[in-house]
């Protein structure tokens, strides 16, 4: 999830003489694009469903659990003790069959996968198998919505800070490249090979274990403070370390990439021309460097925004942050397919929508680009 | 060949590249040494062997070298027995088949912290009557403390700290500190301690042997974990595992990505279209979630995870980048010439297109190694490490789940973490330098 991930869009076509009316051309392009994106999402989700079910393997586990639970509940019930063993056995079988039917385990897997797929595509996320939301609901939608704020808080603050600060620093470095800070950033950029959770461990060691100034993990003190101000302060304290580790692990590479990117654009002839004309460097940056790089910056920003959805699985796990990433991890551990699929379908839709919208945004920010052939 | 040598010379102009090369070289040397010195089966036995393998080690002990950095010395662990001659054994025959076995062992104790535990392991052979043993401890201030008397079976373990009678006699809360302090002091009494073990056997053929184990506060080069396992083993074995995973994964993905991109660019048409669509589907798939699902549902074997990692990483954004360059190269004169003399498609792809990309391939390959090394560690840290192999990630996971940072066992996390960091940074730094050498267009300053 590097900030500077580059998604080249092969549909981005430089202006060609129009043969049709532009409205028809745009409509045709839009429909073809929407269709291919939709098919992509369908295939992606179907694959996820199949993998999440491991070709029926998870069904076996769930069936085993049902059988175990119902048999146990019968054995623990004193009122059925006097029953004839044959009758009791039939009763147990009946109950198991009923429970399997309730969870839809009696239909063949292909049909269930198809049903699952159509439900997921309609954002009908269904009910979780094992995981419950803190408010006690088993609705996948409610569970995901409950964890969303935590992830948005952590990822939002760190990623937005990362995005804007790295562009800011990159601009100032590209203005005077070769100076000490430029070399400093270049020298430190390989440190981004280290993932955020790893910095997290070091930060926990320093600030939580050794100096005892910040908490080890979680999102709020336990028990949570009653008044809102204390609550906010507590959340902020818990936010510092995971946020810092997310920022640290991509800051230098991000600044380095943007700086290189800006440098390539600042060596264009029209920038030299502008300098020769004596334009203030602020104007040059705004109109001659940032403007042509805008499509890439927007792409990165939109990918960043949808990246917020997936959360930071490892970082959240290491810091026990109750966000979407950790929920996904817990869901996998508990064979909770609806949550895995629910989280994936939302990401897929967000990604498809972003890719689709980006084509139009490119047209808006770059007059050279036209949609369709 | 000449260009390679030139590139290498250029590479050596970067100090960071030299550092990176050095790290990689040392890692490879350690990996080779480890695999030869501790074969796979031996490593697995030592890692998962059970209490028999680890009983000589203390629990949660930091490495012994912290004594060099600390003004207060932690006691070191040791184990001695009668068969290696370190415990002196004298057999004095008596009447009626009775004989006395006198065993003595003297050791210097000059540390500022008490040992964790002391143990005696006795073994004996007899037909009917069990041999009898009494243990005494001679302290540096010449007190003689009677530790215990007991009859021993074929195998007998005596733990000092668990002896309630001894604790009552010493009138102390813990046995070990009480044995190592002067009657009115509270810091360890330094000097020479002597253990006197007097055994009596009641049959002519009866024999007995003893092993004395002192669990200190520190142990060996790397310390020990919650199961008394020596951490040197997983730290050493982590090197070949991390290198193999990182190298195979990055080579597998970059080379396959490149071949597929070349095929797509060469054949164009539906082949190209198919590759493009697969790439888009792959973007939608939750890569981490799928890896975790494979780890949870199918197999946690490192090779299965490795295969899945490679498969999921082939069709990424990189394929589009390579494709764009291949499309340019495809139009060059020498390709046209090859086509004119009738070269086959596979010949053109593998001998003309792909070699052109090697300068681009090498830096990106080296740069992607750390990501895979850390991926393996990440999966291990959330509990999906290989169940058999000792790896760095697994040490961190053990440490995390035992609250190592919370309880102050910093060495336990720091050792694998620092090694991971050095490995990751070594390859990253080298990759950066390679990038500048092979792609001078991107070189700044």
mmCIF file with all atom_site columns, C-alpha atoms in Angstrom, chain A residues 138-281:
data_model
loop_
_atom_site.group_PDB
_atom_site.id
_atom_site.type_symbol
_atom_site.label_atom_id
_atom_site.label_alt_id
_atom_site.label_comp_id
_atom_site.label_asym_id
_atom_site.label_entity_id
_atom_site.label_seq_id
_atom_site.pdbx_PDB_ins_code
_atom_site.Cartn_x
_atom_site.Cartn_y
_atom_site.Cartn_z
_atom_site.occupancy
_atom_site.B_iso_or_equiv
_atom_site.pdbx_formal_charge
_atom_site.auth_seq_id
_atom_site.auth_comp_id
_atom_site.auth_asym_id
_atom_site.auth_atom_id
_atom_site.pdbx_PDB_model_num
ATOM 1   C CA . UNK A 1 138 ? -24.330 -10.636 14.088  1.00 0.00 ? 138 UNK A CA 1
ATOM 2   C CA . UNK A 1 139 ? -25.059 -8.507  11.013  1.00 0.00 ? 139 UNK A CA 1
ATOM 3   C CA . UNK A 1 140 ? -21.873 -8.289  8.949   1.00 0.00 ? 140 UNK A CA 1
ATOM 4   C CA . UNK A 1 141 ? -22.802 -4.753  7.946   1.00 0.00 ? 141 UNK A CA 1
ATOM 5   C CA . UNK A 1 142 ? -23.092 -3.645  11.575  1.00 0.00 ? 142 UNK A CA 1
ATOM 6   C CA . UNK A 1 143 ? -19.881 -5.400  12.599  1.00 0.00 ? 143 UNK A CA 1
ATOM 7   C CA . UNK A 1 144 ? -17.930 -3.735  9.794   1.00 0.00 ? 144 UNK A CA 1
ATOM 8   C CA . UNK A 1 145 ? -19.519 -0.341  10.462  1.00 0.00 ? 145 UNK A CA 1
ATOM 9   C CA . UNK A 1 146 ? -18.632 -0.666  14.132  1.00 0.00 ? 146 UNK A CA 1
ATOM 10  C CA . UNK A 1 147 ? -14.938 -1.269  13.378  1.00 0.00 ? 147 UNK A CA 1
ATOM 11  C CA . UNK A 1 148 ? -14.761 1.326   10.615  1.00 0.00 ? 148 UNK A CA 1
ATOM 12  C CA . UNK A 1 149 ? -14.285 4.421   12.828  1.00 0.00 ? 149 UNK A CA 1
ATOM 13  C CA . UNK A 1 150 ? -11.272 2.892   14.563  1.00 0.00 ? 150 UNK A CA 1
ATOM 14  C CA . UNK A 1 151 ? -9.602  2.106   11.260  1.00 0.00 ? 151 UNK A CA 1
ATOM 15  C CA . UNK A 1 152 ? -10.530 5.486   9.786   1.00 0.00 ? 152 UNK A CA 1
ATOM 16  C CA . UNK A 1 153 ? -9.070  7.235   12.796  1.00 0.00 ? 153 UNK A CA 1
ATOM 17  C CA . UNK A 1 154 ? -5.772  5.349   12.664  1.00 0.00 ? 154 UNK A CA 1
ATOM 18  C CA . UNK A 1 155 ? -5.332  5.087   8.908   1.00 0.00 ? 155 UNK A CA 1
ATOM 19  C CA . UNK A 1 156 ? -6.922  8.449   8.158   1.00 0.00 ? 156 UNK A CA 1
ATOM 20  C CA . UNK A 1 157 ? -4.681  10.486  10.425  1.00 0.00 ? 157 UNK A CA 1
ATOM 21  C CA . UNK A 1 158 ? -1.504  8.654   9.513   1.00 0.00 ? 158 UNK A CA 1
ATOM 22  C CA . UNK A 1 159 ? -2.089  8.381   5.764   1.00 0.00 ? 159 UNK A CA 1
ATOM 23  C CA . UNK A 1 160 ? -3.334  11.932  5.301   1.00 0.00 ? 160 UNK A CA 1
ATOM 24  C CA . UNK A 1 161 ? -0.454  13.269  7.341   1.00 0.00 ? 161 UNK A CA 1
ATOM 25  C CA . UNK A 1 162 ? 1.920   11.114  5.311   1.00 0.00 ? 162 UNK A CA 1
ATOM 26  C CA . UNK A 1 163 ? 0.453   12.254  1.997   1.00 0.00 ? 163 UNK A CA 1
ATOM 27  C CA . UNK A 1 164 ? 0.489   15.982  2.623   1.00 0.00 ? 164 UNK A CA 1
ATOM 28  C CA . UNK A 1 165 ? 3.731   16.115  4.546   1.00 0.00 ? 165 UNK A CA 1
ATOM 29  C CA . UNK A 1 166 ? 5.610   14.076  1.965   1.00 0.00 ? 166 UNK A CA 1
ATOM 30  C CA . UNK A 1 167 ? 4.403   16.288  -0.895  1.00 0.00 ? 167 UNK A CA 1
ATOM 31  C CA . UNK A 1 168 ? 5.344   19.361  1.120   1.00 0.00 ? 168 UNK A CA 1
ATOM 32  C CA . UNK A 1 169 ? 8.818   18.074  1.958   1.00 0.00 ? 169 UNK A CA 1
ATOM 33  C CA . UNK A 1 170 ? 9.329   16.657  -1.532  1.00 0.00 ? 170 UNK A CA 1
ATOM 34  C CA . UNK A 1 171 ? 8.593   20.072  -3.080  1.00 0.00 ? 171 UNK A CA 1
ATOM 35  C CA . UNK A 1 172 ? 11.031  21.818  -0.829  1.00 0.00 ? 172 UNK A CA 1
ATOM 36  C CA . UNK A 1 173 ? 13.694  19.161  -1.471  1.00 0.00 ? 173 UNK A CA 1
ATOM 37  C CA . UNK A 1 174 ? 13.222  19.306  -5.226  1.00 0.00 ? 174 UNK A CA 1
ATOM 38  C CA . UNK A 1 175 ? 13.680  23.065  -5.024  1.00 0.00 ? 175 UNK A CA 1
ATOM 39  C CA . UNK A 1 176 ? 17.168  22.662  -3.619  1.00 0.00 ? 176 UNK A CA 1
ATOM 40  C CA . UNK A 1 177 ? 18.214  19.146  -4.345  1.00 0.00 ? 177 UNK A CA 1
ATOM 41  C CA . UNK A 1 178 ? 21.648  17.936  -3.401  1.00 0.00 ? 178 UNK A CA 1
ATOM 42  C CA . UNK A 1 179 ? 21.654  19.719  -0.062  1.00 0.00 ? 179 UNK A CA 1
ATOM 43  C CA . UNK A 1 180 ? 22.074  18.001  3.273   1.00 0.00 ? 180 UNK A CA 1
ATOM 44  C CA . UNK A 1 181 ? 18.380  17.178  3.862   1.00 0.00 ? 181 UNK A CA 1
ATOM 45  C CA . UNK A 1 182 ? 18.041  15.808  0.348   1.00 0.00 ? 182 UNK A CA 1
ATOM 46  C CA . UNK A 1 183 ? 20.956  13.458  0.917   1.00 0.00 ? 183 UNK A CA 1
ATOM 47  C CA . UNK A 1 184 ? 19.544  12.623  4.329   1.00 0.00 ? 184 UNK A CA 1
ATOM 48  C CA . UNK A 1 185 ? 16.216  11.540  2.834   1.00 0.00 ? 185 UNK A CA 1
ATOM 49  C CA . UNK A 1 186 ? 17.929  9.570   0.061   1.00 0.00 ? 186 UNK A CA 1
ATOM 50  C CA . UNK A 1 187 ? 20.114  7.799   2.607   1.00 0.00 ? 187 UNK A CA 1
ATOM 51  C CA . UNK A 1 188 ? 17.133  6.926   4.773   1.00 0.00 ? 188 UNK A CA 1
ATOM 52  C CA . UNK A 1 189 ? 14.776  5.846   1.995   1.00 0.00 ? 189 UNK A CA 1
ATOM 53  C CA . UNK A 1 190 ? 15.827  2.162   2.172   1.00 0.00 ? 190 UNK A CA 1
ATOM 54  C CA . UNK A 1 191 ? 14.482  2.069   5.738   1.00 0.00 ? 191 UNK A CA 1
ATOM 55  C CA . UNK A 1 192 ? 11.020  1.891   4.203   1.00 0.00 ? 192 UNK A CA 1
ATOM 56  C CA . UNK A 1 193 ? 11.699  -1.728  3.361   1.00 0.00 ? 193 UNK A CA 1
ATOM 57  C CA . UNK A 1 194 ? 10.722  -2.356  6.967   1.00 0.00 ? 194 UNK A CA 1
ATOM 58  C CA . UNK A 1 195 ? 6.958   -2.764  7.516   1.00 0.00 ? 195 UNK A CA 1
ATOM 59  C CA . UNK A 1 196 ? 5.029   -0.568  9.983   1.00 0.00 ? 196 UNK A CA 1
ATOM 60  C CA . UNK A 1 197 ? 4.330   -3.239  12.592  1.00 0.00 ? 197 UNK A CA 1
ATOM 61  C CA . UNK A 1 198 ? 8.054   -3.760  12.869  1.00 0.00 ? 198 UNK A CA 1
ATOM 62  C CA . UNK A 1 199 ? 8.624   -0.117  13.743  1.00 0.00 ? 199 UNK A CA 1
ATOM 63  C CA . UNK A 1 200 ? 5.682   -0.612  16.061  1.00 0.00 ? 200 UNK A CA 1
ATOM 64  C CA . UNK A 1 201 ? 7.551   -3.223  18.068  1.00 0.00 ? 201 UNK A CA 1
ATOM 65  C CA . UNK A 1 202 ? 10.516  -0.900  18.488  1.00 0.00 ? 202 UNK A CA 1
ATOM 66  C CA . UNK A 1 203 ? 8.268   2.012   19.423  1.00 0.00 ? 203 UNK A CA 1
ATOM 67  C CA . UNK A 1 204 ? 6.438   -0.127  21.975  1.00 0.00 ? 204 UNK A CA 1
ATOM 68  C CA . UNK A 1 205 ? 9.782   -1.184  23.378  1.00 0.00 ? 205 UNK A CA 1
ATOM 69  C CA . UNK A 1 206 ? 11.018  2.374   23.721  1.00 0.00 ? 206 UNK A CA 1
ATOM 70  C CA . UNK A 1 207 ? 7.925   4.346   24.708  1.00 0.00 ? 207 UNK A CA 1
ATOM 71  C CA . UNK A 1 208 ? 5.751   1.771   26.418  1.00 0.00 ? 208 UNK A CA 1
ATOM 72  C CA . UNK A 1 209 ? 8.146   -0.729  27.959  1.00 0.00 ? 209 UNK A CA 1
ATOM 73  C CA . UNK A 1 210 ? 11.255  1.314   28.730  1.00 0.00 ? 210 UNK A CA 1
ATOM 74  C CA . UNK A 1 211 ? 9.952   4.843   29.372  1.00 0.00 ? 211 UNK A CA 1
ATOM 75  C CA . UNK A 1 212 ? 6.381   3.869   30.257  1.00 0.00 ? 212 UNK A CA 1
ATOM 76  C CA . UNK A 1 213 ? 4.985   7.106   28.805  1.00 0.00 ? 213 UNK A CA 1
ATOM 77  C CA . UNK A 1 214 ? 2.552   5.632   26.269  1.00 0.00 ? 214 UNK A CA 1
ATOM 78  C CA . UNK A 1 215 ? 0.254   2.601   26.345  1.00 0.00 ? 215 UNK A CA 1
ATOM 79  C CA . UNK A 1 216 ? 1.234   -0.784  24.872  1.00 0.00 ? 216 UNK A CA 1
ATOM 80  C CA . UNK A 1 217 ? -1.847  -1.166  22.718  1.00 0.00 ? 217 UNK A CA 1
ATOM 81  C CA . UNK A 1 218 ? -5.603  -0.948  22.480  1.00 0.00 ? 218 UNK A CA 1
ATOM 82  C CA . UNK A 1 219 ? -7.603  2.129   21.558  1.00 0.00 ? 219 UNK A CA 1
ATOM 83  C CA . UNK A 1 220 ? -8.659  3.536   24.913  1.00 0.00 ? 220 UNK A CA 1
ATOM 84  C CA . UNK A 1 221 ? -7.846  3.054   28.588  1.00 0.00 ? 221 UNK A CA 1
ATOM 85  C CA . UNK A 1 222 ? -9.592  0.291   30.391  1.00 0.00 ? 222 UNK A CA 1
ATOM 86  C CA . UNK A 1 223 ? -12.047 1.111   31.875  1.00 0.00 ? 223 UNK A CA 1
ATOM 87  C CA . UNK A 1 224 ? -12.812 3.877   29.363  1.00 0.00 ? 224 UNK A CA 1
ATOM 88  C CA . UNK A 1 225 ? -12.940 7.365   30.900  1.00 0.00 ? 225 UNK A CA 1
ATOM 89  C CA . UNK A 1 226 ? -16.485 8.621   31.366  1.00 0.00 ? 226 UNK A CA 1
ATOM 90  C CA . UNK A 1 227 ? -16.155 12.218  30.321  1.00 0.00 ? 227 UNK A CA 1
ATOM 91  C CA . UNK A 1 228 ? -15.661 12.997  26.667  1.00 0.00 ? 228 UNK A CA 1
ATOM 92  C CA . UNK A 1 229 ? -12.523 15.079  27.027  1.00 0.00 ? 229 UNK A CA 1
ATOM 93  C CA . UNK A 1 230 ? -10.632 12.416  28.981  1.00 0.00 ? 230 UNK A CA 1
ATOM 94  C CA . UNK A 1 231 ? -11.848 9.835   26.502  1.00 0.00 ? 231 UNK A CA 1
ATOM 95  C CA . UNK A 1 232 ? -10.469 11.819  23.576  1.00 0.00 ? 232 UNK A CA 1
ATOM 96  C CA . UNK A 1 233 ? -7.152  12.340  25.337  1.00 0.00 ? 233 UNK A CA 1
ATOM 97  C CA . UNK A 1 234 ? -6.911  8.635   26.058  1.00 0.00 ? 234 UNK A CA 1
ATOM 98  C CA . UNK A 1 235 ? -7.664  7.712   22.444  1.00 0.00 ? 235 UNK A CA 1
ATOM 99  C CA . UNK A 1 236 ? -5.042  10.205  21.257  1.00 0.00 ? 236 UNK A CA 1
ATOM 100 C CA . UNK A 1 237 ? -2.463  8.672   23.559  1.00 0.00 ? 237 UNK A CA 1
ATOM 101 C CA . UNK A 1 238 ? -3.223  5.237   22.158  1.00 0.00 ? 238 UNK A CA 1
ATOM 102 C CA . UNK A 1 239 ? -3.120  6.596   18.619  1.00 0.00 ? 239 UNK A CA 1
ATOM 103 C CA . UNK A 1 240 ? 0.416   7.998   18.790  1.00 0.00 ? 240 UNK A CA 1
ATOM 104 C CA . UNK A 1 241 ? 2.447   4.792   18.542  1.00 0.00 ? 241 UNK A CA 1
ATOM 105 C CA . UNK A 1 242 ? 0.507   2.939   15.815  1.00 0.00 ? 242 UNK A CA 1
ATOM 106 C CA . UNK A 1 243 ? 0.126   6.166   13.862  1.00 0.00 ? 243 UNK A CA 1
ATOM 107 C CA . UNK A 1 244 ? 3.793   6.988   14.179  1.00 0.00 ? 244 UNK A CA 1
ATOM 108 C CA . UNK A 1 245 ? 4.845   3.516   13.063  1.00 0.00 ? 245 UNK A CA 1
ATOM 109 C CA . UNK A 1 246 ? 2.613   3.756   9.974   1.00 0.00 ? 246 UNK A CA 1
ATOM 110 C CA . UNK A 1 247 ? 4.079   7.162   9.116   1.00 0.00 ? 247 UNK A CA 1
ATOM 111 C CA . UNK A 1 248 ? 7.684   6.190   9.852   1.00 0.00 ? 248 UNK A CA 1
ATOM 112 C CA . UNK A 1 249 ? 7.660   3.141   7.663   1.00 0.00 ? 249 UNK A CA 1
ATOM 113 C CA . UNK A 1 250 ? 6.707   4.973   4.471   1.00 0.00 ? 250 UNK A CA 1
ATOM 114 C CA . UNK A 1 251 ? 7.711   8.571   5.079   1.00 0.00 ? 251 UNK A CA 1
ATOM 115 C CA . UNK A 1 252 ? 11.209  8.543   3.579   1.00 0.00 ? 252 UNK A CA 1
ATOM 116 C CA . UNK A 1 253 ? 10.448  6.456   0.500   1.00 0.00 ? 253 UNK A CA 1
ATOM 117 C CA . UNK A 1 254 ? 7.372   8.568   -0.117  1.00 0.00 ? 254 UNK A CA 1
ATOM 118 C CA . UNK A 1 255 ? 9.290   11.843  0.080   1.00 0.00 ? 255 UNK A CA 1
ATOM 119 C CA . UNK A 1 256 ? 12.034  10.339  -2.072  1.00 0.00 ? 256 UNK A CA 1
ATOM 120 C CA . UNK A 1 257 ? 9.607   9.154   -4.762  1.00 0.00 ? 257 UNK A CA 1
ATOM 121 C CA . UNK A 1 258 ? 7.719   12.457  -4.933  1.00 0.00 ? 258 UNK A CA 1
ATOM 122 C CA . UNK A 1 259 ? 10.966  14.392  -4.977  1.00 0.00 ? 259 UNK A CA 1
ATOM 123 C CA . UNK A 1 260 ? 12.320  12.344  -7.898  1.00 0.00 ? 260 UNK A CA 1
ATOM 124 C CA . UNK A 1 261 ? 8.992   12.725  -9.629  1.00 0.00 ? 261 UNK A CA 1
ATOM 125 C CA . UNK A 1 262 ? 8.944   16.505  -9.162  1.00 0.00 ? 262 UNK A CA 1
ATOM 126 C CA . UNK A 1 263 ? 12.574  16.754  -10.250 1.00 0.00 ? 263 UNK A CA 1
ATOM 127 C CA . UNK A 1 264 ? 11.788  15.069  -13.565 1.00 0.00 ? 264 UNK A CA 1
ATOM 128 C CA . UNK A 1 265 ? 9.069   17.642  -14.182 1.00 0.00 ? 265 UNK A CA 1
ATOM 129 C CA . UNK A 1 266 ? 11.192  20.582  -13.028 1.00 0.00 ? 266 UNK A CA 1
ATOM 130 C CA . UNK A 1 267 ? 13.801  19.795  -15.679 1.00 0.00 ? 267 UNK A CA 1
ATOM 131 C CA . UNK A 1 268 ? 11.262  20.437  -18.453 1.00 0.00 ? 268 UNK A CA 1
ATOM 132 C CA . UNK A 1 269 ? 12.052  23.275  -20.834 1.00 0.00 ? 269 UNK A CA 1
ATOM 133 C CA . UNK A 1 270 ? 8.934   25.256  -19.966 1.00 0.00 ? 270 UNK A CA 1
ATOM 134 C CA . UNK A 1 271 ? 10.043  25.354  -16.327 1.00 0.00 ? 271 UNK A CA 1
ATOM 135 C CA . UNK A 1 272 ? 13.420  26.748  -17.365 1.00 0.00 ? 272 UNK A CA 1
ATOM 136 C CA . UNK A 1 273 ? 11.565  29.213  -19.533 1.00 0.00 ? 273 UNK A CA 1
ATOM 137 C CA . UNK A 1 274 ? 9.406   30.277  -16.613 1.00 0.00 ? 274 UNK A CA 1
ATOM 138 C CA . UNK A 1 275 ? 12.481  30.693  -14.460 1.00 0.00 ? 275 UNK A CA 1
ATOM 139 C CA . UNK A 1 276 ? 14.100  32.772  -17.183 1.00 0.00 ? 276 UNK A CA 1
ATOM 140 C CA . UNK A 1 277 ? 11.020  34.966  -17.295 1.00 0.00 ? 277 UNK A CA 1
ATOM 141 C CA . UNK A 1 278 ? 11.618  35.585  -13.602 1.00 0.00 ? 278 UNK A CA 1
ATOM 142 C CA . UNK A 1 279 ? 8.377   34.106  -12.266 1.00 0.00 ? 279 UNK A CA 1
ATOM 143 C CA . UNK A 1 280 ? 8.338   33.630  -8.509  1.00 0.00 ? 280 UNK A CA 1
ATOM 144 C CA . UNK A 1 281 ? 9.185   30.056  -7.539  1.00 0.00 ? 281 UNK A CA 1
#
